Amino acid sequence: MTVTQQEDMAKVLDAFCPMHLQLDATGHICHVGPTLQKLRPETPFVGLRFMEVFELRRPRSVSSMDELLKSAFVKLHMRFRDGPQTALNGVLAPLPEGQGAVVNLSFGISLVDAVRDYALTGTDFAATDLAIEMLYLVEAKSAAMEASRKLNMRLQGAMIAAEEQAYTDTLTGLKNRRALDHVLQRLITTNSDFALMNIDLDYFKAVNDTLGHAAGDYVLQKVARIMVEETRSEDTVARVGGDEFVIIFDGLTDRKKLAAVAQRIIAKLEQPMPFGEQICNISASCGTALSESYETLDAAQIQADADLALYASKNAGRARHSFFTPKMRPASKSSFTSPPPQMINPAADRLVERRSR
């Protein structure tokens, strides 16, 4: 084969087999395709022995050109000897008259890794190579997976936001009744120690009646901030009614510490709250029940008992805190969930508010 013929054949092979290499009769590389050269741009392939560049993994024990030629038209499994040791498949076809051989290579299942490692594009493969189609499929799959991942993240974020909204009081940002019930049931189920404190604002109705609902909303938001400031991160502060709040102290049943928290909250709430040119004056009454006081704990009962302690504070003059004792319960067990009628007389309550202003 003349030099011109060799050059012409090299051009044809470069177009149809850009990952081929030509070997001479002694097993030295005399030409390499453009894509294969791209894998090792700093390596001068021409002049190197085939076995110096590649490690033949199957068939094994091949160390000479004669042994390599015996593997003609058999699928070869090999890899680069230097890193990255990309796995390659190949097939060898001998040239006529013992002039050497042509070895055509491909990436096989390592195509995706090769594209990533060597920044290959469609122009690095023959136009009819199925690798192009595979690359398109991989790219489409990657795009679909990325779109799915982003959609899942948005859906997860929306679910978290919806769940947070379902458990949050929109005005104050505190937990709501639903969240409180969930936390309370979890603590009861896990047999955890806790204290439940009911807090009812004193004279809040006067703020709404005289200064309007905007002032009332401002006061409620201020109250919420104070309660959060005076409790721990593991505690649950919830707004369960218009001016009714509940705090669950997780793991805290020390009466002295709980009384101190209640007194700090009452003291801060009694400080005048400016609203525009007006001053809002409120206070709070608190009642606390402890989980350790019950042999068999029931969520409704501990809340009702804390409510009884709350109304004991109101009847004792308001702006104070009381712990529940069994003596606070009405004589009839069927009425234990509600305060005695004299404690919730609306007319009497309004009369006390008017006298207090």
Short mmCIF file of C-alpha atoms in Angstrom, two decimals, residues 2 168 251 284:
data_model
loop_
_atom_site.label_atom_id
_atom_site.label_comp_id
_atom_site.label_asym_id
_atom_site.label_seq_id
_atom_site.Cartn_x
_atom_site.Cartn_y
_atom_site.Cartn_z
CA THR A 2 1.46 3.32 -1.08
CA THR A 168 -50.52 28.28 62.13
CA GLY A 251 -40.25 18.38 79.83
CA ALA A 284 -53.50 38.25 81.79
#
